[in-house]
mmCIF file of C-alpha atoms and ligand atoms in Angstrom:
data_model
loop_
_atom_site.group_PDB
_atom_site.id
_atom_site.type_symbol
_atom_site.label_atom_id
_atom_site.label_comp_id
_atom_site.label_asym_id
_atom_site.label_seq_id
_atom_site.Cartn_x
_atom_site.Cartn_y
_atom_site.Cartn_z
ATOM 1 C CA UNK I 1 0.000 0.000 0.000
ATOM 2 C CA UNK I 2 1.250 3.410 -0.699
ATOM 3 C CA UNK I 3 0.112 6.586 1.083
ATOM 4 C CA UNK I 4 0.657 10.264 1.886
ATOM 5 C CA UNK I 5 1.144 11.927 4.804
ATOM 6 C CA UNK I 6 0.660 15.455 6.050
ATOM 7 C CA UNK I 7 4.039 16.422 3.776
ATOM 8 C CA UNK I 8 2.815 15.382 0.548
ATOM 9 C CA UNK I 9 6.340 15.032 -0.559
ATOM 10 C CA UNK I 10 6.855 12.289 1.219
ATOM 11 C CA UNK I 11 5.268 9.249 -0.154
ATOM 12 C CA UNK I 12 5.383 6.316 2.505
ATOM 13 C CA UNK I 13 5.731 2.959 1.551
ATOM 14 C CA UNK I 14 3.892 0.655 4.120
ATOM 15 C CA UNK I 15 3.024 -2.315 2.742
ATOM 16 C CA UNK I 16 5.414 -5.365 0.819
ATOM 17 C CA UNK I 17 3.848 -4.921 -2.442
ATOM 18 C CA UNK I 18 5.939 -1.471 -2.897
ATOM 19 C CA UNK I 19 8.570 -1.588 -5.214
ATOM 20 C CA UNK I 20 7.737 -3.737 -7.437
ATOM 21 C CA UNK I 21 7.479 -1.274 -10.100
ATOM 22 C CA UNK I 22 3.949 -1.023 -10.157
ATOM 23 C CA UNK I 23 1.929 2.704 -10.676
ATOM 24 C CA UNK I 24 -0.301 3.777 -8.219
ATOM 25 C CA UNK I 25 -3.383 5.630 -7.820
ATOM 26 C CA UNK I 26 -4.152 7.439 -4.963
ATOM 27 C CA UNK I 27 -8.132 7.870 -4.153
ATOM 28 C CA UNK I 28 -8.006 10.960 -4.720
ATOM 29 C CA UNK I 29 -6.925 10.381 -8.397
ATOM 30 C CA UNK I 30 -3.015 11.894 -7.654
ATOM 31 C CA UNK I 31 -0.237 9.287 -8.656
ATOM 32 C CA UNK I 32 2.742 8.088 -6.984
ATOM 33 C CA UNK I 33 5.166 5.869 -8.709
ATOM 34 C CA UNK I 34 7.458 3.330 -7.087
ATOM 35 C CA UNK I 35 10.215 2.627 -8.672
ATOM 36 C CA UNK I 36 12.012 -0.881 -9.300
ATOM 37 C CA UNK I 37 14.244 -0.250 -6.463
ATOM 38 C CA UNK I 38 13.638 -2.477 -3.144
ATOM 39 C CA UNK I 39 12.145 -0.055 -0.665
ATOM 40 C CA UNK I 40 11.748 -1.203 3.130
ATOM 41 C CA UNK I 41 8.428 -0.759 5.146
ATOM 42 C CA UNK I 42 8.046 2.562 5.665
ATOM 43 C CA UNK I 43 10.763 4.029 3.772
ATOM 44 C CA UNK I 44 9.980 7.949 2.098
ATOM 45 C CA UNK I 45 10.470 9.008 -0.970
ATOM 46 C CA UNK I 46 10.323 12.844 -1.789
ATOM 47 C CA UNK I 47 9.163 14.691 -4.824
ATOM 48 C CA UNK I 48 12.210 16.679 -6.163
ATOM 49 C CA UNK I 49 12.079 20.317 -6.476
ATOM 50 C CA UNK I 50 12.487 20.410 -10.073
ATOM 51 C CA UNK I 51 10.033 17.122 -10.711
ATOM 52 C CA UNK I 52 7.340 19.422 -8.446
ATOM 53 C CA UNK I 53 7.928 22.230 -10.565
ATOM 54 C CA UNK I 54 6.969 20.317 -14.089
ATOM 55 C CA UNK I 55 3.858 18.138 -12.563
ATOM 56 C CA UNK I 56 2.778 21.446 -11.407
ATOM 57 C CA UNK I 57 3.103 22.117 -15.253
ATOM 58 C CA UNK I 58 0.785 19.164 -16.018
ATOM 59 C CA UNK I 59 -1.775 20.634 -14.050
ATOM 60 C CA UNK I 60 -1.421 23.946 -16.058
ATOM 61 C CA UNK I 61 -1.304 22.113 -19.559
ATOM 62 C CA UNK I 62 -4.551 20.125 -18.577
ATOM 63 C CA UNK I 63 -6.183 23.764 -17.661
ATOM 64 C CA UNK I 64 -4.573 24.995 -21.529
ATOM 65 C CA UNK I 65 -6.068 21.594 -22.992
ATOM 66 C CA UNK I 66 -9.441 23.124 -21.475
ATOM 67 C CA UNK I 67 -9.209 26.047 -22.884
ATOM 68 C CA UNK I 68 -8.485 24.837 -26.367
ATOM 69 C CA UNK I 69 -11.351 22.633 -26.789
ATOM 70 C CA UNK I 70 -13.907 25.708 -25.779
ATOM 71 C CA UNK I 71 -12.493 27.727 -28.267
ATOM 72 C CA UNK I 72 -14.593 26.204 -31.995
ATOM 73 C CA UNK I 73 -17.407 26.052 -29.737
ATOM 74 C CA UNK I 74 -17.077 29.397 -28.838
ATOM 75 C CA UNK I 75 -17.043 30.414 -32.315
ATOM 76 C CA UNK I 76 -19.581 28.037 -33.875
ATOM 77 C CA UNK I 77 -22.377 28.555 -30.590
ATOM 78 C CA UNK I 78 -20.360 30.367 -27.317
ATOM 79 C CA UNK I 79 -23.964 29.953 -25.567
ATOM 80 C CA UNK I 80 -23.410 26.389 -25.573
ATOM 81 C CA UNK I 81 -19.963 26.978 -24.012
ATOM 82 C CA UNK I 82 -20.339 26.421 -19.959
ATOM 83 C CA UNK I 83 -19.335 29.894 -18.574
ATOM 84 C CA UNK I 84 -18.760 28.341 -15.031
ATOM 85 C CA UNK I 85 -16.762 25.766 -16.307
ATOM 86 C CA UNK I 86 -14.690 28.185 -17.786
ATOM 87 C CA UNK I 87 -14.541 30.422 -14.632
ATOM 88 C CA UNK I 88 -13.112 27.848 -12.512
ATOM 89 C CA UNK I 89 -10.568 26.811 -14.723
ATOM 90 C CA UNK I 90 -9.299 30.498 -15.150
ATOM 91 C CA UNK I 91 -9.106 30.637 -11.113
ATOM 92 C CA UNK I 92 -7.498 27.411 -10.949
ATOM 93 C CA UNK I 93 -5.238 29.022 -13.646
ATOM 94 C CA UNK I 94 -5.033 32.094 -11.412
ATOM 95 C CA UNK I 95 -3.884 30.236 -7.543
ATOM 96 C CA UNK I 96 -2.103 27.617 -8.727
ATOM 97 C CA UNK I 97 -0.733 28.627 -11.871
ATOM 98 C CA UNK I 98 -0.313 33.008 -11.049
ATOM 99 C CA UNK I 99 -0.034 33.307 -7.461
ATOM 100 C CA UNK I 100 1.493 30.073 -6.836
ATOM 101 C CA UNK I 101 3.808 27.669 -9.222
ATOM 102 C CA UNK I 102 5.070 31.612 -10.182
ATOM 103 C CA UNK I 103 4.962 34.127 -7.866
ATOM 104 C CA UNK I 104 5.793 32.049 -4.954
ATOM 105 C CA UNK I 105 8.204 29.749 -6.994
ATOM 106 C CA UNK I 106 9.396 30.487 -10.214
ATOM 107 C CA UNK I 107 9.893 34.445 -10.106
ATOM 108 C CA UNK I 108 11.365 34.612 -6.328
ATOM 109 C CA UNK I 109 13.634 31.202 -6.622
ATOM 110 C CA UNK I 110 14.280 30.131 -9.872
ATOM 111 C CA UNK I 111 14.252 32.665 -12.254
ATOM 112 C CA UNK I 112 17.351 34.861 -10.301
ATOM 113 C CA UNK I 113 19.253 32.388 -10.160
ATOM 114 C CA UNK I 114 19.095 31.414 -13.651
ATOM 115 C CA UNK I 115 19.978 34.819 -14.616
ATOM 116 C CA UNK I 116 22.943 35.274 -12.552
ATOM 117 C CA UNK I 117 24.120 32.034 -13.575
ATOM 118 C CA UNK I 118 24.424 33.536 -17.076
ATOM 119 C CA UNK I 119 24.250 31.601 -20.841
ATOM 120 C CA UNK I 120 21.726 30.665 -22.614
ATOM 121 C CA UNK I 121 18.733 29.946 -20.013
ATOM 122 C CA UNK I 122 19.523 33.189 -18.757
ATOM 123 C CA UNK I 123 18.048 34.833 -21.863
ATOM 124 C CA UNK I 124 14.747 33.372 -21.283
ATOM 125 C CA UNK I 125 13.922 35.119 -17.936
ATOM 126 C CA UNK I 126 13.113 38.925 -18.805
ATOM 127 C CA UNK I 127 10.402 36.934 -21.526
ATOM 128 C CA UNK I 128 9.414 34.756 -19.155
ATOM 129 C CA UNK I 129 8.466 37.096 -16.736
ATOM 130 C CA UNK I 130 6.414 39.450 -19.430
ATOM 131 C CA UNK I 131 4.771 36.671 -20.259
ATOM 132 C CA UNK I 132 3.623 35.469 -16.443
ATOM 133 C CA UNK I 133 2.349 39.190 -16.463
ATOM 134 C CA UNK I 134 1.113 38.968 -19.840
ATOM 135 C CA UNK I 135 -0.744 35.709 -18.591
ATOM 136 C CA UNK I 136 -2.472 37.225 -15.753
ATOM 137 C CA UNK I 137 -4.038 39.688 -17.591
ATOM 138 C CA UNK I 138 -5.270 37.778 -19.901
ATOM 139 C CA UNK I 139 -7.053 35.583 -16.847
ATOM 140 C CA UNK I 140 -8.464 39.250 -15.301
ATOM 141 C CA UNK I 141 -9.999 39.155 -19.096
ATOM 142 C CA UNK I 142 -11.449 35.687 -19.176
ATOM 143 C CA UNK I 143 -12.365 36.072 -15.035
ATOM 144 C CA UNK I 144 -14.672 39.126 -16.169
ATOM 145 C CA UNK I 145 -15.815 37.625 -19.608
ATOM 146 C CA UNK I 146 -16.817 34.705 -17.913
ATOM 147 C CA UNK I 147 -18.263 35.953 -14.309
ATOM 148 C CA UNK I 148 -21.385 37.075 -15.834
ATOM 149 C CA UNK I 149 -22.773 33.540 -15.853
ATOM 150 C CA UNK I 150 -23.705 33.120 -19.004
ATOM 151 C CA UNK I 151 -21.793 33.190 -23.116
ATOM 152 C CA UNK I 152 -23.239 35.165 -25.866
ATOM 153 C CA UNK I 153 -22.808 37.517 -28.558
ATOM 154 C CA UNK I 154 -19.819 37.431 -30.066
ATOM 155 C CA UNK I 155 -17.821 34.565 -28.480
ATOM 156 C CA UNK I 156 -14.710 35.757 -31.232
ATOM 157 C CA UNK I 157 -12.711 38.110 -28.801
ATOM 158 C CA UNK I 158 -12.698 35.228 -25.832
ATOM 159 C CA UNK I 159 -11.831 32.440 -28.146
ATOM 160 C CA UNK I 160 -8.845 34.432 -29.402
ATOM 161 C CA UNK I 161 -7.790 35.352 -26.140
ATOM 162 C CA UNK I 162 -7.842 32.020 -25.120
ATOM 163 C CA UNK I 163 -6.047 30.479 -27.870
ATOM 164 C CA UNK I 164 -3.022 32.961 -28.185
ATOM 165 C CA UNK I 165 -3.011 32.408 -24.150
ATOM 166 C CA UNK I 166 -2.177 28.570 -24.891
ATOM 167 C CA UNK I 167 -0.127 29.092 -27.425
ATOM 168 C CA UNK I 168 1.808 31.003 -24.822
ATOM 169 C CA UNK I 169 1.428 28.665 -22.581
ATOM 170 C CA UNK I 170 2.407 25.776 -24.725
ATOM 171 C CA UNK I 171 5.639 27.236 -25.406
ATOM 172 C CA UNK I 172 6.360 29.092 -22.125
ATOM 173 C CA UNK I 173 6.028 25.538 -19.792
ATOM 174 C CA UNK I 174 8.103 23.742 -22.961
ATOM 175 C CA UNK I 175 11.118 25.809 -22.485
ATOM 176 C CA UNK I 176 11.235 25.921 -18.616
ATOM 177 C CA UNK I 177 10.915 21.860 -18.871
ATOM 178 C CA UNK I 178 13.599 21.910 -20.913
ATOM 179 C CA UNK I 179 15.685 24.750 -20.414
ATOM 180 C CA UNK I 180 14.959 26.823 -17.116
ATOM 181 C CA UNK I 181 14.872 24.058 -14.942
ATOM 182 C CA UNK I 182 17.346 21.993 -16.044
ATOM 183 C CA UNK I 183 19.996 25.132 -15.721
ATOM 184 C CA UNK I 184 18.639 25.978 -12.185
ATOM 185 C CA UNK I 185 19.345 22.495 -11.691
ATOM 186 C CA UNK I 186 22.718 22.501 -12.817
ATOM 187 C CA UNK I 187 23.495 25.431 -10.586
ATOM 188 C CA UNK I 188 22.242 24.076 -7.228
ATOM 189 C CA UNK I 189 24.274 21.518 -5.063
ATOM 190 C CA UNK I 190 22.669 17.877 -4.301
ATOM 191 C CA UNK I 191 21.747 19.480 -0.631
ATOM 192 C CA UNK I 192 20.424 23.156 -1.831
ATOM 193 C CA UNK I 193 18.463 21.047 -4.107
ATOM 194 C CA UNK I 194 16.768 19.220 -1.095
ATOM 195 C CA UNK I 195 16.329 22.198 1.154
ATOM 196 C CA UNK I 196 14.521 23.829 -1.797
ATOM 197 C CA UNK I 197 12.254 20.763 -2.060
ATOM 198 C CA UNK I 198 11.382 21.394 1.581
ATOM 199 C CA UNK I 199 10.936 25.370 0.940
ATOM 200 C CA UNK I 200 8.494 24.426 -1.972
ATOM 201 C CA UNK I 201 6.225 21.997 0.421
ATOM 202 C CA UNK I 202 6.199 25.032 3.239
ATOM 203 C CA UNK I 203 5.446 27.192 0.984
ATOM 204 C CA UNK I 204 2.828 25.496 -0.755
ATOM 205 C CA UNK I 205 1.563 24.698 3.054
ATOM 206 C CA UNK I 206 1.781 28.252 3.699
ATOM 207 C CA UNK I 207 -0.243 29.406 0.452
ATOM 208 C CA UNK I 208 -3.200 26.455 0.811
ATOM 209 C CA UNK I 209 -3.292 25.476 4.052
ATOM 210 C CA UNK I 210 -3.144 22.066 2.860
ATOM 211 C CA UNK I 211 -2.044 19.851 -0.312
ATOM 212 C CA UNK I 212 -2.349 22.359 -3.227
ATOM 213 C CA UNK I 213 -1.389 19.917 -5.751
ATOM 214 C CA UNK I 214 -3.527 17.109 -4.796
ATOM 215 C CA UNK I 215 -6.640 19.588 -4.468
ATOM 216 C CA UNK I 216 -5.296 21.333 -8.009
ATOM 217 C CA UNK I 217 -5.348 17.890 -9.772
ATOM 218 C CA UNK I 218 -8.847 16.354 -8.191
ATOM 219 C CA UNK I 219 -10.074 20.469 -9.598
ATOM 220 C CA UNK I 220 -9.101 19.905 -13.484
ATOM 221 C CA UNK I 221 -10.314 15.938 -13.134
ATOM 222 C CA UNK I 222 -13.839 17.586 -11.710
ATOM 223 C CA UNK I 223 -13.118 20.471 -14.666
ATOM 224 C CA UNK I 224 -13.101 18.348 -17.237
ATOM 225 C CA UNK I 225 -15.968 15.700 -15.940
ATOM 226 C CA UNK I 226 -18.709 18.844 -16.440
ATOM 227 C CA UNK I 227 -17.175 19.538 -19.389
ATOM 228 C CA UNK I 228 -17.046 15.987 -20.964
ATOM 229 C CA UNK I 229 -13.372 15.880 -21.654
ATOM 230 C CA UNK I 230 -12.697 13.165 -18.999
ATOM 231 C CA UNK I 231 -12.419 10.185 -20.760
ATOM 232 C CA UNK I 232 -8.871 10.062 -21.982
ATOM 233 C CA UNK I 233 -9.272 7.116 -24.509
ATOM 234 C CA UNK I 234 -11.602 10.028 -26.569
ATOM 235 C CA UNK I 235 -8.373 11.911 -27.527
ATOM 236 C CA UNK I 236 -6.922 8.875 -29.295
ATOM 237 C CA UNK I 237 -6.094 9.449 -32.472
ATOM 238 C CA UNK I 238 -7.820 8.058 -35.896
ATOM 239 C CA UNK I 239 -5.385 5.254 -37.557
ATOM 240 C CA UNK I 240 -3.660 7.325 -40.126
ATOM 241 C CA UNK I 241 -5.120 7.328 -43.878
ATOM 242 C CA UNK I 242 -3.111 4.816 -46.046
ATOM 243 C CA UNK I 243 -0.240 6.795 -47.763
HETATM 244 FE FE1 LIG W 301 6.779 30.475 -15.790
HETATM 245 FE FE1 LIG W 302 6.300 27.371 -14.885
#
């Protein structure tokens, strides 16, 4: 059996069947994965600071993947477009994604230090932060577009907001996977890379009073069960026509 505890971080291992490679679902639909090593009763395992950092991305893209699939409906019919639906996500957007994962994280911790560090990740930061301020403006616009309960008119201006927001988005999250983190990485010691893993969960702690994550991702699962984008096996793609 594997379960958190208070620190969500820590993922204890209490029962034999642990480690045996096997993914597991929490009930409250998180994951935790144990990996093929040979972990002892009760042993912890922590989420890294930089691992925390990019699932708090997934939450994010599946808040973008939202967004994207409103957009030809708000074009074609934005009545039949669920304005609440929409609403949440932009406030889930706006704690987790604004106030959190980048005020509290990125733009305090990671981004100086990337930037003194110099090269090429460096470069990214003065773009990166236009575009987290860039981002929350555009959520003030979708907050007040969609606080008035119900979609009509001309659903154009919303749908284009939304979709240059994800394209944003898309590429913003891309490069920090692949760029920004990996260079804060680099520049961080084995043991300033714990203690910033233990920063992240007080902080978080401080912010929500409890397990942001776990309450962000249970959020975008109920998001996307109103909004019939649940069912993952729907996004499959067609076979591909014969060449
Ligand atoms: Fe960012
Ligand atoms: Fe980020």
């Amino acid at each position: 059996m594997v379960a958190f505890d208070n620190a969500r971080r820590r993922l204890v291992i209490t029962g034999g069947a642990a480690g045996t490679g096997l993914l597991f679902a929490s009930a409250s639909g998180g994951f935790a994965h144990a990996a093929g090593k040979d972990h002892g009763k009760g042993q912890e395992k922590e989420v890294g600071a930089v691992e925390d950092l990019m699932r708090e991305h997934g939450v994010l893209r599946r808040a973008l993947l939202v967004f994207i699939e409103c957009v030809p409906k708000l074009r074609a019919n934005p009545a039949s477009v669920s304005a609440e639906a929409l609403a949440r996500t932009a406030k889930l957007f706006r704690t987790f994604g604004e106030d959190y994962h980048e005020r509290r994280l990125e733009e305090p911790y990671i981004f100086p230090a990337v930037k003194k560090a110099g090269g090429q990740a460096a470069s990214y930061i003065d773009v990166l932060k236009a575009q987290h301020d860039r981002g929350r403006e555009v959520t003030d616009y979708i907050l007040a577009v969609t606080g008035k309960g119900t979609l009509s008119g001309d659903g154009e201006p919303l749908a284009r907001a939304l979709e240059s927001f994800v394209l944003m988005y898309q590429n913003h999250t891309a490069r920090e996977d692949t760029i920004v983190f990996p260079a804060w990485k680099e520049v961080l010691s084995t043991r300033q890379l714990h203690e910033m893993g233990d920063r992240f969960e007080d902080i978080e702690q401080q912010q929500f009073g409890k397990d942001g994550y776990e309450d962000a991702v249970a959020q975008i699962g109920q998001i996307e069960q109103v909004l019939g984008l649940a069912d993952l096996a729907q996004f499959t793609a067609p076979p591909p026509p014969k060449a």
